[in-house]
Structure formats: C-alpha cells, structure tokens
Amino acid sequence: MSNLTPITVAHGDGIGPEIMEATLHILKEAGARLDIETIAIGEKVYLEGNSAGIAKSAWESLSRTKVFLKAPITTPQGGGFKSLNVTTRKMLGLYANVRPCVAYHPYVDTKHPGMNVVIVRENEEDVYGGIEHRQSNDITQCLKLISRSGSERIVRYAFEYARRNDRKKVTCFTKDNIMKITDGLFHKVFDEIAVEYPDLINEHWIVDIGAAKLADTPNAFDVVVMPNLYGDVLSDVAAQIAGSVGLAGSANIGMKYAMFEAIHGSAPRRAGQNLANPSGLLLGAVMMLVHINQEDVAERVHNAWLRTLEDGIHTYDIFAEGVSTQKVGTKEFAQAVVDRIGKLPEKFKPVVYKPRPRQNTEETVSAVAKPNKEMVGVDLFLDWTAGTPNELGKKMEQLSGDNLKLVMIGSRGTKVYPDGFPDTLTSDAWICRFMGQTDGAIVTHAQIISLLQRVTDAGFDFIKFESLCNFDGKAGFSLGQGQ
Ligand code: NAD
C-alpha cells in the first residue's frame, strides 16, 4: 500500500496559483507524503455557467480524498453566484472553523506582541442557515438556529483541540443574557462538556465585553469557542489585531472532510507578479499535515517558516525598513523556506507537533433522553395596521375560547397588551400569545387549527404560528419583554 496520503488541491484565482505553487514546492521539499489530485474551482468555473463555482468532477475527487487544500478564489461580480466557501462548508459538513491568530513581533507589526489565540467558530448553524422572511411591510426576520448536537460537536472539538495542542484554557463567548434559549443552550453545553476536561481551565464571557477584552488584552485568551456569527466577526478582529491577516491559515473540519486555506482572498491586483505572500496558505497546509498525521513534516515546515520570518526575509506586504533584511517575491520566499528546512527558529519558540491519533470528530454527540414535550400554547403572528395595540387586544380577546385565552400581544418582542406602555414603538407585525385556560394545560393541534380558522374568519392576515411547548415541564419559549 502506498504511504502517500491522497489530497485534493485547487489552485484558485488571482494570486492563488502562485501561492499554491510556492506552498506545494515547500511541502515537497520538506518530504510531505502526498498524492495530489488537482481540481478547478472559482471564476472560470462560475463563468462557464456553474453557479456554485465548482464542477461535479471536483466533488468526486473530494469524496475520494476527503482532504482539501484550497487557494483563494475570485467570486465574479454580479448576482447569481453562490459563495463557494459556503457551498463547500455545507456540502462537506465542515462544522468547525479553526483560526490561529498569532503575533510575530518584532518581525511583523502588531499591537499585541505575544498574542497567540485560536478562534474555534461553529460553522453551520446560527443565522447562517440564511432562513429569512419578510413578514409585513415593515418587518423582516432571520431565524437563528442553535442545536444541542451542533453545540456539543463544536464545543467538544474546541476542548479536544486545546488538549492536543497543549493549550491551557478554553473560553466560550455567547449572549445568553439576552438569547437565553439559543445562546443559553450553547453555554449550557459548554459547561457540561468542560467538566470532562478538568485539565483545562474553562470560562464564559458575554460576547460584548468578551470581544472588547479580546481586542484590548488578547493575551488573556487561549482557545475561544463561539457560535457562528460572533466567530465570523471576531476571528477577523483577532487576525487583524495580531497583525497576521496576510499570514493566517484556517482549517474547516467536519466528521468526514476537512478543508485548509489562507484567510485572505485572491488579491487580483497582485496576481501574476510574483509578489504575494504564500504564508497564509502555507500555514493552512501545516494544519492539513497535522490533520493527516504527518506531524513530522508539519513541524519541519512550520519551523523553517518561522526561521525565514525571523531572518528578515519578507514579501512586500510585511517588509519594513530596519526590521526586514531582504524584500523577496513569492518564489524567492518559498525557496528561502526550503533552504531552512531542518533548521529551528532562534528567536521564536520552535513548534512541536507530537504524533497523535487523529482528532476524533465522529460520534461525539451524546445521546440525551428524549424529553417529555407538551404543547401549552401558541404564538400567532399577524400583519395588522388597523389600530392601536388595545384595539387589537380587544379583537383578539373576542377570538379566545375553546379553552384558549389570549395572554399577551407583543410587537418586536415587547409586550404591548395588556397594560402596555403607551410610548412603546410598535410596528405592523404582532405576536398574539394564546395559552390554555389553566396554567400548563395541554393545548391540542385541533384547538390551534380552530383558532386559526376564527382569526381568518374575522378577517385577520396571519403570517405564521409557532407552537409553545414545555420540555420536561420547562418552558421552551421566551417571555415577551415586560411579560
Ligand atoms: P483580499 O484578501 O484578496 O485582499 C485584501 C488586501 O490584502 C489587498 O490589498 C491584497 O493585495 C492584500 N493581500 C491579500 N492576500 C495577500 C497575500 N497573500 N500577499 C500579499 N498581499 C495580500 O480581499 P479582497 O480584495 O476583498 O477580495 C479579492 C477577491 O478575493 C474577491 O473576489 C473576494 O470574493 C475573494 N475572496 C476569496 C476568499 C476565499 O477564496 N477564501 C476569501 C476572501 C475573499
């Protein structure tokens, strides 16, 4: 059997082909044991009429190799082109985005010498399902979905990553003081899983103050795990303040597949001039080598790269008079790294990648006993502009009955009836909450259908309903502000 690991490589657009060539040259010279399949992605594929920017044959290669080293691509201007990154992430189930944000002071300008933070971002859920609706003339909505299984997967990934990479602490960011159910679940799962890792410090921050602290004192953090949207924003902030946007690589990891890339784009204005810095893609490739258990090669490459950086051999983007010793192009930089293979950095701490079994990303979701689910009410969403909250309240009271009673009306999440504050700003979409006559009484689907019928017969335009359920006696729905 061959000892080569099959991988799929895409050279991308803009500076992509140059930095990929440089990266592959370094990997080869460092003794990487790779069997490379090349696929086409990006601008050319888009313009050939493939709206996803990736051909069917490319998926065949990916399903064979399961490991993807990807150069940046150019998304053509204009509508109708789907983001290749989002497509790949979703098709391959790449639930974890891992982005080390490291300062290379004094060789690369940074506000935070010593910064070394890894952002682990949940990659599939949250508002990125893109489930959006316009409800009325005034109101639009985007659904935020957080699952227990998805949260468990990413949180466990973060703890495992921390342990394997000799990190000391895992921090969780959420906004669960506001989103008690969705972010609350993410936080709860974090606390549950943290118990299984007593060797690691764990802590939780509300994302606003956590983000401020991260931007101000990044050295207080080590591995930070968070839901998709916060992770999207803060991984860019972290890379930027480390000074390493042009140098950072990232890994997108799933149960079966993994994709490795630079965090920057295709820099079309720099393309074809032997100018681009291949470091971001190279560090993405180092993460790939660790993933495929070629830790020996990863270590050689990473240390040779650090040595090149501290020797002052820099591409134009990080070149600084007085710090750099030589301004080089893409090819010369790659050759300088190759020349240092086998050497260790003298100023930076050399990296060590211990050979370990591959991080298990499968079957990490624990079986939770199915809770007892009881429907106890319904939120009915109306598009209505014909009067005041009190007038709507009176009309809805009349539609109570059949053991369902109106308990409140909300507008944009704030209770406006009964006893609303007269100066609360309202809109044209309303949530009318009906519950059983007695506290906790079970409500049936038939009761909801007949309520919808009464509401329709009374001439109301309902947008949707959302059933209100208790799980093991605990409310699975939020209260309106002021309820
Ligand atoms: P960009 O990251 O390509 O460039 C931003 C700036 O950084 C530019 O000044 C560029 O010259 C510089 N830069 C980036 N990488 C560099 C490198 N390796 N060496 C030296 N300088 C570098 O971002 P952009 O200009 O906003 O986007 C350009 C294209 O890239 C767009 O089509 C965008 O859609 C695409 N893009 C692709 C990916 C991806 O494939 N993963 C990610 C981001 C952007």
Short mmCIF file of C-alpha atoms and ligand atoms in Angstrom, two decimals:
data_model
loop_
_atom_site.label_atom_id
_atom_site.label_comp_id
_atom_site.label_asym_id
_atom_site.label_seq_id
_atom_site.Cartn_x
_atom_site.Cartn_y
_atom_site.Cartn_z
CA MET A 1 0.00 0.00 0.00
CA SER A 2 1.24 3.48 -0.84
CA ASN A 3 2.27 5.61 2.11
CA LEU A 4 1.10 8.68 0.26
CA THR A 5 -2.00 10.47 1.55
CA PRO A 6 -4.38 11.47 -1.25
CA ILE A 7 -5.43 15.13 -1.10
CA THR A 8 -7.40 17.38 -3.42
CA VAL A 9 -5.80 20.68 -4.40
CA ALA A 10 -7.39 23.72 -6.06
CA HIS A 11 -5.12 26.48 -7.35
CA GLY A 12 -7.85 29.13 -7.34
CA ASP A 13 -7.76 32.61 -8.87
CA GLY A 14 -5.71 35.80 -8.65
CA ILE A 15 -2.62 35.14 -6.55
CA GLY A 16 -3.98 31.62 -5.85
CA PRO A 17 -1.88 29.70 -8.41
CA GLU A 18 1.37 31.42 -7.33
CA ILE A 19 0.92 30.88 -3.61
CA MET A 20 -0.24 27.29 -4.18
CA GLU A 21 2.81 26.54 -6.30
CA ALA A 22 5.06 28.04 -3.60
CA THR A 23 3.27 26.06 -0.88
CA LEU A 24 3.43 22.75 -2.74
CA HIS A 25 7.11 23.34 -3.51
CA ILE A 26 7.85 23.76 0.21
CA LEU A 27 5.73 20.72 1.18
CA LYS A 28 7.50 18.55 -1.39
CA GLU A 29 10.97 19.63 -0.30
CA ALA A 30 10.01 19.03 3.34
CA GLY A 31 9.14 15.43 2.47
CA ALA A 32 5.35 15.60 2.59
CA ARG A 33 3.88 12.24 1.61
CA LEU A 34 1.07 13.40 -0.66
CA ASP A 35 -0.78 12.03 -3.66
CA ILE A 36 -2.23 15.18 -5.18
CA GLU A 37 -5.42 15.35 -7.27
CA THR A 38 -5.98 18.76 -8.83
CA ILE A 39 -9.43 20.27 -9.38
CA ALA A 40 -10.63 23.53 -10.92
CA ILE A 41 -12.75 25.90 -8.85
CA GLY A 42 -13.57 29.57 -8.93
CA GLU A 43 -14.00 32.30 -11.51
CA LYS A 44 -13.57 30.21 -14.67
CA VAL A 45 -15.97 27.55 -13.40
CA TYR A 46 -18.52 30.21 -12.39
CA LEU A 47 -18.27 31.90 -15.79
CA GLU A 48 -18.75 28.56 -17.56
CA GLY A 49 -22.25 28.66 -16.09
CA ASN A 50 -21.77 26.67 -12.91
CA SER A 51 -23.39 28.91 -10.28
CA ALA A 52 -21.59 27.16 -7.40
CA GLY A 53 -18.08 27.67 -8.87
CA ILE A 54 -17.19 24.00 -8.53
CA ALA A 55 -17.66 21.20 -11.07
CA LYS A 56 -19.28 17.83 -10.38
CA SER A 57 -15.99 16.02 -11.03
CA ALA A 58 -14.43 18.08 -8.23
CA TRP A 59 -16.90 16.64 -5.73
CA GLU A 60 -15.89 13.17 -6.88
CA SER A 61 -12.26 13.93 -6.07
CA LEU A 62 -13.21 15.38 -2.68
CA SER A 63 -15.34 12.40 -1.79
CA ARG A 64 -12.32 10.18 -2.54
CA THR A 65 -9.62 12.12 -0.71
CA LYS A 66 -11.68 13.89 1.99
CA VAL A 67 -8.87 16.42 2.40
CA PHE A 68 -8.96 19.72 0.51
CA LEU A 69 -6.17 22.27 0.22
CA LYS A 70 -7.75 25.30 -1.36
CA ALA A 71 -6.26 28.51 -2.72
CA PRO A 72 -8.42 31.67 -2.66
CA ILE A 73 -10.82 32.28 -5.49
CA THR A 74 -12.43 35.32 -7.05
CA THR A 75 -16.20 35.46 -6.85
CA PRO A 76 -17.35 37.19 -10.05
CA GLN A 77 -19.22 40.47 -9.63
CA GLY A 78 -22.95 40.44 -10.16
CA GLY A 79 -25.78 38.32 -8.85
CA GLY A 80 -26.48 34.63 -9.23
CA PHE A 81 -23.15 33.29 -7.99
CA LYS A 82 -23.28 31.23 -4.83
CA SER A 83 -20.41 31.52 -2.36
CA LEU A 84 -18.13 28.56 -2.97
CA ASN A 85 -16.96 28.67 0.63
CA VAL A 86 -20.49 28.40 1.98
CA THR A 87 -21.34 25.63 -0.51
CA THR A 88 -18.25 23.61 0.36
CA ARG A 89 -18.78 24.10 4.09
CA LYS A 90 -22.37 22.92 3.88
CA MET A 91 -21.90 20.07 1.38
CA LEU A 92 -18.95 18.62 3.29
CA GLY A 93 -20.44 19.25 6.74
CA LEU A 94 -17.44 21.31 7.88
CA TYR A 95 -18.79 22.28 11.28
CA ALA A 96 -15.63 23.68 12.85
CA ASN A 97 -13.63 26.65 11.66
CA VAL A 98 -10.28 26.87 13.37
CA ARG A 99 -8.22 30.02 13.04
CA PRO A 100 -4.97 30.53 14.95
CA CYS A 101 -4.25 34.27 15.34
CA VAL A 102 -0.61 34.72 16.20
CA ALA A 103 1.56 37.83 16.55
CA TYR A 104 5.06 37.60 15.04
CA HIS A 105 6.57 40.53 16.88
CA PRO A 106 9.01 42.16 16.20
CA TYR A 107 9.13 40.86 12.62
CA VAL A 108 5.54 41.71 11.77
CA ASP A 109 3.93 44.87 13.12
CA THR A 110 1.34 44.15 15.81
CA LYS A 111 -0.42 45.96 18.61
CA HIS A 112 -0.19 42.86 20.79
CA PRO A 113 3.22 41.17 20.98
CA GLY A 114 2.85 37.65 22.34
CA MET A 115 -0.73 37.23 21.12
CA ASN A 116 -1.50 33.60 20.37
CA VAL A 117 -5.23 32.94 20.30
CA VAL A 118 -7.14 30.24 18.43
CA ILE A 119 -10.70 31.07 17.46
CA VAL A 120 -12.91 27.99 17.07
CA ARG A 121 -16.07 29.03 15.29
CA GLU A 122 -19.20 26.95 14.82
CA ASN A 123 -19.59 26.92 11.08
CA GLU A 124 -23.04 25.67 10.11
CA GLU A 125 -25.76 26.99 12.40
CA ASP A 126 -26.86 30.24 13.99
CA VAL A 127 -28.19 32.80 11.47
CA TYR A 128 -26.12 31.25 8.66
CA GLY A 129 -28.93 28.93 7.61
CA GLY A 130 -29.99 32.10 5.81
CA ILE A 131 -33.63 31.40 6.70
CA GLU A 132 -35.13 34.83 6.21
CA HIS A 133 -38.61 36.15 5.63
CA ARG A 134 -40.28 39.45 5.07
CA GLN A 135 -43.30 39.28 7.35
CA SER A 136 -45.05 42.53 6.59
CA ASN A 137 -44.50 45.90 5.03
CA ASP A 138 -42.20 46.85 7.88
CA ILE A 139 -40.72 43.71 9.41
CA THR A 140 -38.14 41.21 8.21
CA GLN A 141 -36.76 38.29 10.17
CA CYS A 142 -33.81 35.91 10.15
CA LEU A 143 -34.02 32.69 12.12
CA LYS A 144 -31.22 31.86 14.49
CA LEU A 145 -30.91 28.11 14.99
CA ILE A 146 -28.68 26.57 17.65
CA SER A 147 -28.87 22.82 18.18
CA ARG A 148 -27.66 20.76 21.11
CA SER A 149 -25.89 18.34 18.78
CA GLY A 150 -24.19 21.14 16.83
CA SER A 151 -23.12 22.89 20.03
CA GLU A 152 -21.77 19.67 21.51
CA ARG A 153 -19.77 18.93 18.39
CA ILE A 154 -18.07 22.33 18.25
CA VAL A 155 -17.51 22.68 21.99
CA ARG A 156 -16.00 19.22 22.22
CA TYR A 157 -13.87 19.99 19.19
CA ALA A 158 -12.54 23.10 20.95
CA PHE A 159 -11.66 21.21 24.14
CA GLU A 160 -10.03 18.36 22.19
CA TYR A 161 -8.10 20.89 20.12
CA ALA A 162 -6.91 22.63 23.26
CA ARG A 163 -5.76 19.39 24.85
CA ARG A 164 -3.96 18.13 21.76
CA ASN A 165 -2.21 21.44 21.19
CA ASP A 166 -1.08 21.85 24.79
CA ARG A 167 -3.30 24.85 25.34
CA LYS A 168 -4.36 25.72 28.86
CA LYS A 169 -7.76 27.38 28.66
CA VAL A 170 -10.98 27.31 26.64
CA THR A 171 -13.23 30.36 26.73
CA CYS A 172 -16.80 30.47 25.47
CA PHE A 173 -18.47 33.66 24.17
CA THR A 174 -22.26 33.94 23.96
CA LYS A 175 -25.00 36.49 24.50
CA ASP A 176 -27.11 34.30 26.75
CA ASN A 177 -28.22 37.16 28.97
CA ILE A 178 -30.47 38.12 26.03
CA MET A 179 -30.84 34.94 23.97
CA LYS A 180 -31.48 32.66 26.90
CA ILE A 181 -32.73 29.71 24.87
CA THR A 182 -30.37 29.65 21.85
CA ASP A 183 -27.13 31.06 23.27
CA GLY A 184 -28.22 29.67 26.62
CA LEU A 185 -28.08 26.17 25.13
CA PHE A 186 -24.60 26.78 23.69
CA HIS A 187 -23.38 28.00 27.10
CA LYS A 188 -25.03 25.11 28.95
CA VAL A 189 -23.45 22.56 26.63
CA PHE A 190 -20.09 24.31 27.14
CA ASP A 191 -20.44 23.98 30.92
CA GLU A 192 -21.45 20.32 30.63
CA ILE A 193 -18.55 19.37 28.38
CA ALA A 194 -16.00 21.45 30.32
CA VAL A 195 -16.45 19.05 33.24
CA GLU A 196 -14.95 16.27 31.10
CA TYR A 197 -11.73 18.28 30.71
CA PRO A 198 -10.57 19.03 34.26
CA ASP A 199 -7.02 19.56 32.95
CA LEU A 200 -8.16 22.69 31.10
CA ILE A 201 -9.35 25.97 32.55
CA ASN A 202 -12.76 27.00 31.25
CA GLU A 203 -14.61 30.28 31.39
CA HIS A 204 -17.54 32.06 29.78
CA TRP A 205 -17.83 35.71 28.77
CA ILE A 206 -20.78 37.64 27.44
CA VAL A 207 -19.68 38.30 23.88
CA ASP A 208 -19.78 42.11 24.01
CA ILE A 209 -17.41 42.54 26.92
CA GLY A 210 -15.51 39.41 25.85
CA ALA A 211 -14.91 40.93 22.42
CA ALA A 212 -13.75 44.18 24.00
CA LYS A 213 -11.36 42.27 26.24
CA LEU A 214 -10.12 40.18 23.30
CA ALA A 215 -9.37 43.32 21.27
CA ASP A 216 -7.73 45.04 24.23
CA THR A 217 -5.92 42.21 26.05
CA PRO A 218 -5.78 39.19 23.72
CA ASN A 219 -3.07 37.62 25.86
CA ALA A 220 -5.81 36.84 28.40
CA PHE A 221 -7.23 34.25 25.97
CA ASP A 222 -6.04 30.94 24.61
CA VAL A 223 -8.73 28.95 22.73
CA VAL A 224 -12.06 30.75 22.27
CA VAL A 225 -15.15 28.88 21.04
CA MET A 226 -18.32 30.60 19.89
CA PRO A 227 -21.41 30.38 17.72
CA ASN A 228 -21.16 31.21 14.04
CA LEU A 229 -21.91 34.94 13.83
CA TYR A 230 -19.72 36.04 16.74
CA GLY A 231 -17.00 33.74 15.42
CA ASP A 232 -17.23 35.21 11.94
CA VAL A 233 -16.74 38.74 13.25
CA LEU A 234 -14.24 38.02 15.99
CA SER A 235 -11.98 35.71 14.01
CA ASP A 236 -11.36 38.63 11.64
CA VAL A 237 -10.84 41.03 14.54
CA ALA A 238 -8.41 38.62 16.19
CA ALA A 239 -6.40 38.07 12.99
CA GLN A 240 -6.29 41.81 12.35
CA ILE A 241 -5.05 42.80 15.81
CA ALA A 242 -2.49 40.01 15.77
CA GLY A 243 -1.17 41.68 12.62
CA SER A 244 -1.42 38.39 10.80
CA VAL A 245 -4.31 38.76 8.35
CA GLY A 246 -1.96 38.11 5.45
CA LEU A 247 -0.21 35.30 7.32
CA ALA A 248 -3.06 33.34 8.87
CA GLY A 249 -4.29 29.96 7.72
CA SER A 250 -7.50 28.30 8.69
CA ALA A 251 -8.97 24.84 8.88
CA ASN A 252 -12.57 23.86 8.28
CA ILE A 253 -13.18 20.48 9.86
CA GLY A 254 -16.08 18.07 9.57
CA MET A 255 -16.75 14.49 10.63
CA LYS A 256 -15.51 13.10 7.31
CA TYR A 257 -13.97 16.00 5.41
CA ALA A 258 -11.56 18.84 6.06
CA MET A 259 -10.59 21.93 4.09
CA PHE A 260 -7.49 24.07 4.63
CA GLU A 261 -6.85 27.54 3.26
CA ALA A 262 -5.46 31.04 3.80
CA ILE A 263 -7.85 33.51 5.35
CA HIS A 264 -7.16 36.21 2.75
CA GLY A 265 -8.72 36.48 -0.70
CA SER A 266 -7.37 36.25 -4.23
CA ALA A 267 -5.86 39.78 -4.26
CA PRO A 268 -6.40 40.11 -8.02
CA ARG A 269 -4.37 43.33 -8.26
CA ARG A 270 -1.27 41.48 -7.06
CA ALA A 271 -1.77 38.46 -9.31
CA GLY A 272 0.88 37.23 -11.73
CA GLN A 273 3.66 39.49 -10.42
CA ASN A 274 5.49 37.12 -8.07
CA LEU A 275 4.59 39.49 -5.22
CA ALA A 276 2.12 37.63 -2.99
CA ASN A 277 2.98 36.22 0.39
CA PRO A 278 2.31 32.46 0.43
CA SER A 279 2.43 32.26 4.25
CA GLY A 280 -1.34 32.10 4.92
CA LEU A 281 -1.81 29.15 2.59
CA LEU A 282 1.39 27.54 3.87
CA LEU A 283 0.16 27.71 7.47
CA GLY A 284 -3.19 26.29 6.31
CA ALA A 285 -1.17 23.45 4.73
CA VAL A 286 0.69 22.93 8.03
CA MET A 287 -2.68 22.41 9.74
CA MET A 288 -3.51 19.93 6.98
CA LEU A 289 -0.29 17.99 7.59
CA VAL A 290 -1.17 17.69 11.27
CA HIS A 291 -4.68 16.56 10.29
CA ILE A 292 -3.32 13.76 8.08
CA ASN A 293 -0.83 12.71 10.75
CA GLN A 294 2.29 14.00 9.03
CA GLU A 295 3.30 15.89 12.17
CA ASP A 296 6.98 15.41 11.35
CA VAL A 297 6.60 17.31 8.07
CA ALA A 298 4.31 19.94 9.65
CA GLU A 299 6.97 20.64 12.28
CA ARG A 300 9.78 20.93 9.70
CA VAL A 301 7.77 23.31 7.53
CA HIS A 302 6.48 25.46 10.37
CA ASN A 303 9.90 25.87 11.98
CA ALA A 304 11.60 26.63 8.65
CA TRP A 305 8.94 29.26 8.00
CA LEU A 306 9.44 30.86 11.44
CA ARG A 307 13.20 30.91 10.81
CA THR A 308 12.66 32.62 7.44
CA LEU A 309 10.49 35.25 9.09
CA GLU A 310 12.99 36.00 11.84
CA ASP A 311 15.83 36.05 9.32
CA GLY A 312 14.01 39.10 7.91
CA ILE A 313 13.26 37.59 4.51
CA HIS A 314 9.92 39.21 3.81
CA THR A 315 7.49 39.73 0.96
CA TYR A 316 6.32 43.28 0.22
CA ASP A 317 3.25 43.11 2.48
CA ILE A 318 5.26 42.68 5.68
CA PHE A 319 8.52 44.29 4.56
CA ALA A 320 9.66 47.04 6.93
CA GLU A 321 12.89 49.08 6.72
CA GLY A 322 15.07 48.38 9.73
CA VAL A 323 13.34 45.09 10.54
CA SER A 324 13.47 43.17 7.27
CA THR A 325 16.78 42.20 5.72
CA GLN A 326 15.59 41.31 2.23
CA LYS A 327 12.48 42.04 0.17
CA VAL A 328 11.61 38.97 -1.88
CA GLY A 329 8.96 37.70 -4.26
CA THR A 330 6.71 34.67 -3.81
CA LYS A 331 9.15 32.20 -5.37
CA GLU A 332 12.21 33.53 -3.54
CA PHE A 333 10.33 33.42 -0.23
CA ALA A 334 9.38 29.81 -0.85
CA GLN A 335 12.99 28.98 -1.71
CA ALA A 336 14.17 30.70 1.49
CA VAL A 337 11.82 28.47 3.49
CA VAL A 338 13.07 25.39 1.61
CA ASP A 339 16.68 26.41 2.37
CA ARG A 340 15.81 26.43 6.09
CA ILE A 341 14.12 23.05 6.25
CA GLY A 342 15.71 21.20 9.16
CA LYS A 343 16.55 24.44 10.98
CA LEU A 344 14.80 25.76 14.04
CA PRO A 345 13.89 29.37 14.75
CA GLU A 346 16.23 31.09 17.23
CA LYS A 347 14.04 33.97 18.39
CA PHE A 348 10.59 32.42 18.16
CA LYS A 349 9.84 29.33 20.20
CA PRO A 350 10.14 26.29 17.90
CA VAL A 351 6.85 24.48 17.34
CA VAL A 352 6.45 20.85 18.31
CA TYR A 353 3.75 18.64 16.79
CA LYS A 354 3.57 15.39 18.68
CA PRO A 355 2.39 12.39 16.67
CA ARG A 356 -1.09 11.58 17.93
CA PRO A 357 -4.07 9.68 16.64
CA ARG A 358 -6.22 11.91 14.50
CA GLN A 359 -8.64 14.05 16.48
CA ASN A 360 -11.87 12.12 16.64
CA THR A 361 -14.61 14.23 15.12
CA GLU A 362 -17.20 11.46 14.88
CA GLU A 363 -19.88 10.30 17.26
CA THR A 364 -19.10 13.00 19.77
CA VAL A 365 -22.74 13.81 20.32
CA SER A 366 -24.07 12.20 23.47
CA ALA A 367 -27.45 10.53 23.50
CA VAL A 368 -29.80 12.69 25.53
CA ALA A 369 -33.01 11.08 26.77
CA LYS A 370 -35.96 12.35 24.76
CA PRO A 371 -37.75 14.88 26.94
CA ASN A 372 -41.46 14.89 27.54
CA LYS A 373 -42.83 17.54 25.17
CA GLU A 374 -46.19 19.18 25.90
CA MET A 375 -47.80 21.90 23.84
CA VAL A 376 -49.21 24.58 26.14
CA GLY A 377 -49.95 27.45 23.80
CA VAL A 378 -49.37 29.17 20.50
CA ASP A 379 -47.85 32.42 19.26
CA LEU A 380 -49.84 33.72 16.34
CA PHE A 381 -48.09 36.28 14.13
CA LEU A 382 -50.34 38.85 12.45
CA ASP A 383 -49.78 41.53 9.83
CA TRP A 384 -52.17 44.26 11.05
CA THR A 385 -52.25 48.04 10.70
CA ALA A 386 -55.85 48.86 11.55
CA GLY A 387 -55.45 50.39 15.00
CA THR A 388 -53.80 50.54 18.40
CA PRO A 389 -52.50 47.62 20.47
CA ASN A 390 -55.52 47.96 22.77
CA GLU A 391 -57.90 47.73 19.83
CA LEU A 392 -56.10 44.62 18.58
CA GLY A 393 -56.19 43.23 22.11
CA LYS A 394 -59.97 43.66 22.36
CA LYS A 395 -60.48 41.93 18.99
CA MET A 396 -58.20 39.05 19.94
CA GLU A 397 -59.93 38.64 23.33
CA GLN A 398 -63.11 38.02 21.39
CA LEU A 399 -61.38 35.22 19.48
CA SER A 400 -60.36 33.47 22.70
CA GLY A 401 -62.45 30.41 23.52
CA ASP A 402 -62.31 26.66 23.03
CA ASN A 403 -60.13 26.62 26.17
CA LEU A 404 -57.60 29.02 24.68
CA LYS A 405 -57.15 32.50 26.11
CA LEU A 406 -55.14 35.49 24.93
CA VAL A 407 -52.34 36.18 27.41
CA MET A 408 -50.44 38.94 25.66
CA ILE A 409 -49.69 40.75 22.45
CA GLY A 410 -46.15 41.73 21.57
CA SER A 411 -44.59 43.94 18.95
CA ARG A 412 -40.94 43.36 18.08
CA GLY A 413 -40.59 41.24 21.21
CA THR A 414 -42.04 43.77 23.66
CA LYS A 415 -45.38 43.28 25.38
CA VAL A 416 -47.84 45.95 24.27
CA TYR A 417 -51.09 44.37 25.56
CA PRO A 418 -52.47 44.13 28.16
CA ASP A 419 -51.12 47.07 30.15
CA GLY A 420 -48.61 48.12 27.52
CA PHE A 421 -46.60 51.29 27.95
CA PRO A 422 -48.27 53.87 25.71
CA ASP A 423 -44.99 55.20 24.30
CA THR A 424 -43.58 51.81 23.20
CA LEU A 425 -42.85 51.97 19.48
CA THR A 426 -44.81 49.36 17.57
CA SER A 427 -44.72 48.04 14.04
CA ASP A 428 -47.13 46.28 11.70
CA ALA A 429 -46.45 42.69 12.75
CA TRP A 430 -47.77 41.39 16.07
CA ILE A 431 -47.36 38.28 18.15
CA CYS A 432 -50.59 37.20 19.85
CA ARG A 433 -49.90 34.63 22.54
CA PHE A 434 -52.73 32.22 23.37
CA MET A 435 -52.44 29.65 26.14
CA GLY A 436 -54.68 27.10 27.81
CA GLN A 437 -57.31 28.32 30.28
CA THR A 438 -55.41 26.96 33.25
CA ASP A 439 -51.67 27.17 33.83
CA GLY A 440 -49.81 24.40 32.00
CA ALA A 441 -52.97 22.94 30.41
CA ILE A 442 -52.21 20.89 27.31
CA VAL A 443 -53.20 22.54 24.04
CA THR A 444 -54.03 20.37 21.02
CA HIS A 445 -53.37 20.87 17.32
CA ALA A 446 -57.15 20.88 16.79
CA GLN A 447 -57.51 23.86 19.15
CA ILE A 448 -54.85 25.73 17.18
CA ILE A 449 -56.46 24.93 13.84
CA SER A 450 -59.81 26.19 15.06
CA LEU A 451 -58.17 29.36 16.46
CA LEU A 452 -56.52 29.97 13.08
CA GLN A 453 -59.91 29.50 11.46
CA ARG A 454 -61.58 32.02 13.81
CA VAL A 455 -58.77 34.52 13.20
CA THR A 456 -59.08 34.09 9.43
CA ASP A 457 -62.90 34.35 9.55
CA ALA A 458 -62.52 37.62 11.47
CA GLY A 459 -60.52 38.99 8.54
CA PHE A 460 -57.01 38.91 10.01
CA ASP A 461 -53.89 38.21 7.94
CA PHE A 462 -51.82 35.72 9.88
CA ILE A 463 -48.17 35.33 8.93
CA LYS A 464 -47.35 32.17 10.83
CA PHE A 465 -47.73 30.44 14.13
CA GLU A 466 -45.18 28.97 16.45
CA SER A 467 -46.31 26.39 18.99
CA LEU A 468 -45.29 26.93 22.62
CA CYS A 469 -44.04 23.78 24.28
CA ASN A 470 -42.76 22.71 27.65
CA PHE A 471 -39.94 20.19 27.68
CA ASP A 472 -39.95 18.11 30.86
CA GLY A 473 -42.10 20.85 32.37
CA LYS A 474 -39.68 23.65 31.44
CA ALA A 475 -40.85 26.40 29.07
CA GLY A 476 -39.24 26.12 25.63
CA PHE A 477 -40.17 29.68 24.68
CA SER A 478 -39.19 33.17 25.74
CA LEU A 479 -41.40 35.66 27.53
CA GLY A 480 -42.18 38.97 25.83
CA GLN A 481 -40.16 41.90 27.27
CA GLY A 482 -42.35 43.14 30.09
CA GLN A 483 -44.48 39.98 30.25
P1 NAD B 1 -8.04 40.09 -0.37
O1 NAD B 1 -7.76 39.33 0.86
O2 NAD B 1 -7.86 39.37 -1.65
O3 NAD B 1 -7.10 41.39 -0.39
C1 NAD B 1 -7.09 42.38 0.63
C2 NAD B 1 -5.74 43.13 0.62
O4 NAD B 1 -4.72 42.29 1.11
C3 NAD B 1 -5.28 43.57 -0.76
O5 NAD B 1 -4.60 44.81 -0.65
C4 NAD B 1 -4.32 42.49 -1.17
O6 NAD B 1 -3.37 42.93 -2.11
C5 NAD B 1 -3.69 42.09 0.15
N1 NAD B 1 -3.34 40.67 0.18
C6 NAD B 1 -4.18 39.63 0.37
N2 NAD B 1 -3.52 38.46 0.37
C7 NAD B 1 -2.22 38.78 0.19
C8 NAD B 1 -1.03 38.00 0.10
N3 NAD B 1 -1.06 36.65 0.21
N4 NAD B 1 0.13 38.62 -0.10
C9 NAD B 1 0.17 39.94 -0.20
N5 NAD B 1 -0.89 40.75 -0.13
C10 NAD B 1 -2.08 40.17 0.06
O7 NAD B 1 -9.51 40.68 -0.26
P2 NAD B 1 -10.43 41.42 -1.32
O8 NAD B 1 -9.61 42.35 -2.17
O9 NAD B 1 -11.55 41.95 -0.55
O10 NAD B 1 -11.01 40.26 -2.23
C11 NAD B 1 -10.49 39.88 -3.51
C12 NAD B 1 -11.22 38.66 -4.03
O11 NAD B 1 -10.99 37.55 -3.17
C13 NAD B 1 -12.75 38.80 -4.12
O12 NAD B 1 -13.20 38.24 -5.31
C14 NAD B 1 -13.26 38.00 -2.93
O13 NAD B 1 -14.53 37.49 -3.18
C15 NAD B 1 -12.23 36.92 -2.86
N6 NAD B 1 -12.09 36.27 -1.54
C16 NAD B 1 -11.89 34.94 -1.55
C17 NAD B 1 -11.71 34.24 -0.38
C18 NAD B 1 -11.51 32.75 -0.44
O14 NAD B 1 -11.48 32.18 -1.51
N7 NAD B 1 -11.35 32.09 0.69
C19 NAD B 1 -11.68 34.93 0.85
C20 NAD B 1 -11.85 36.32 0.84
C21 NAD B 1 -12.04 36.99 -0.38
#
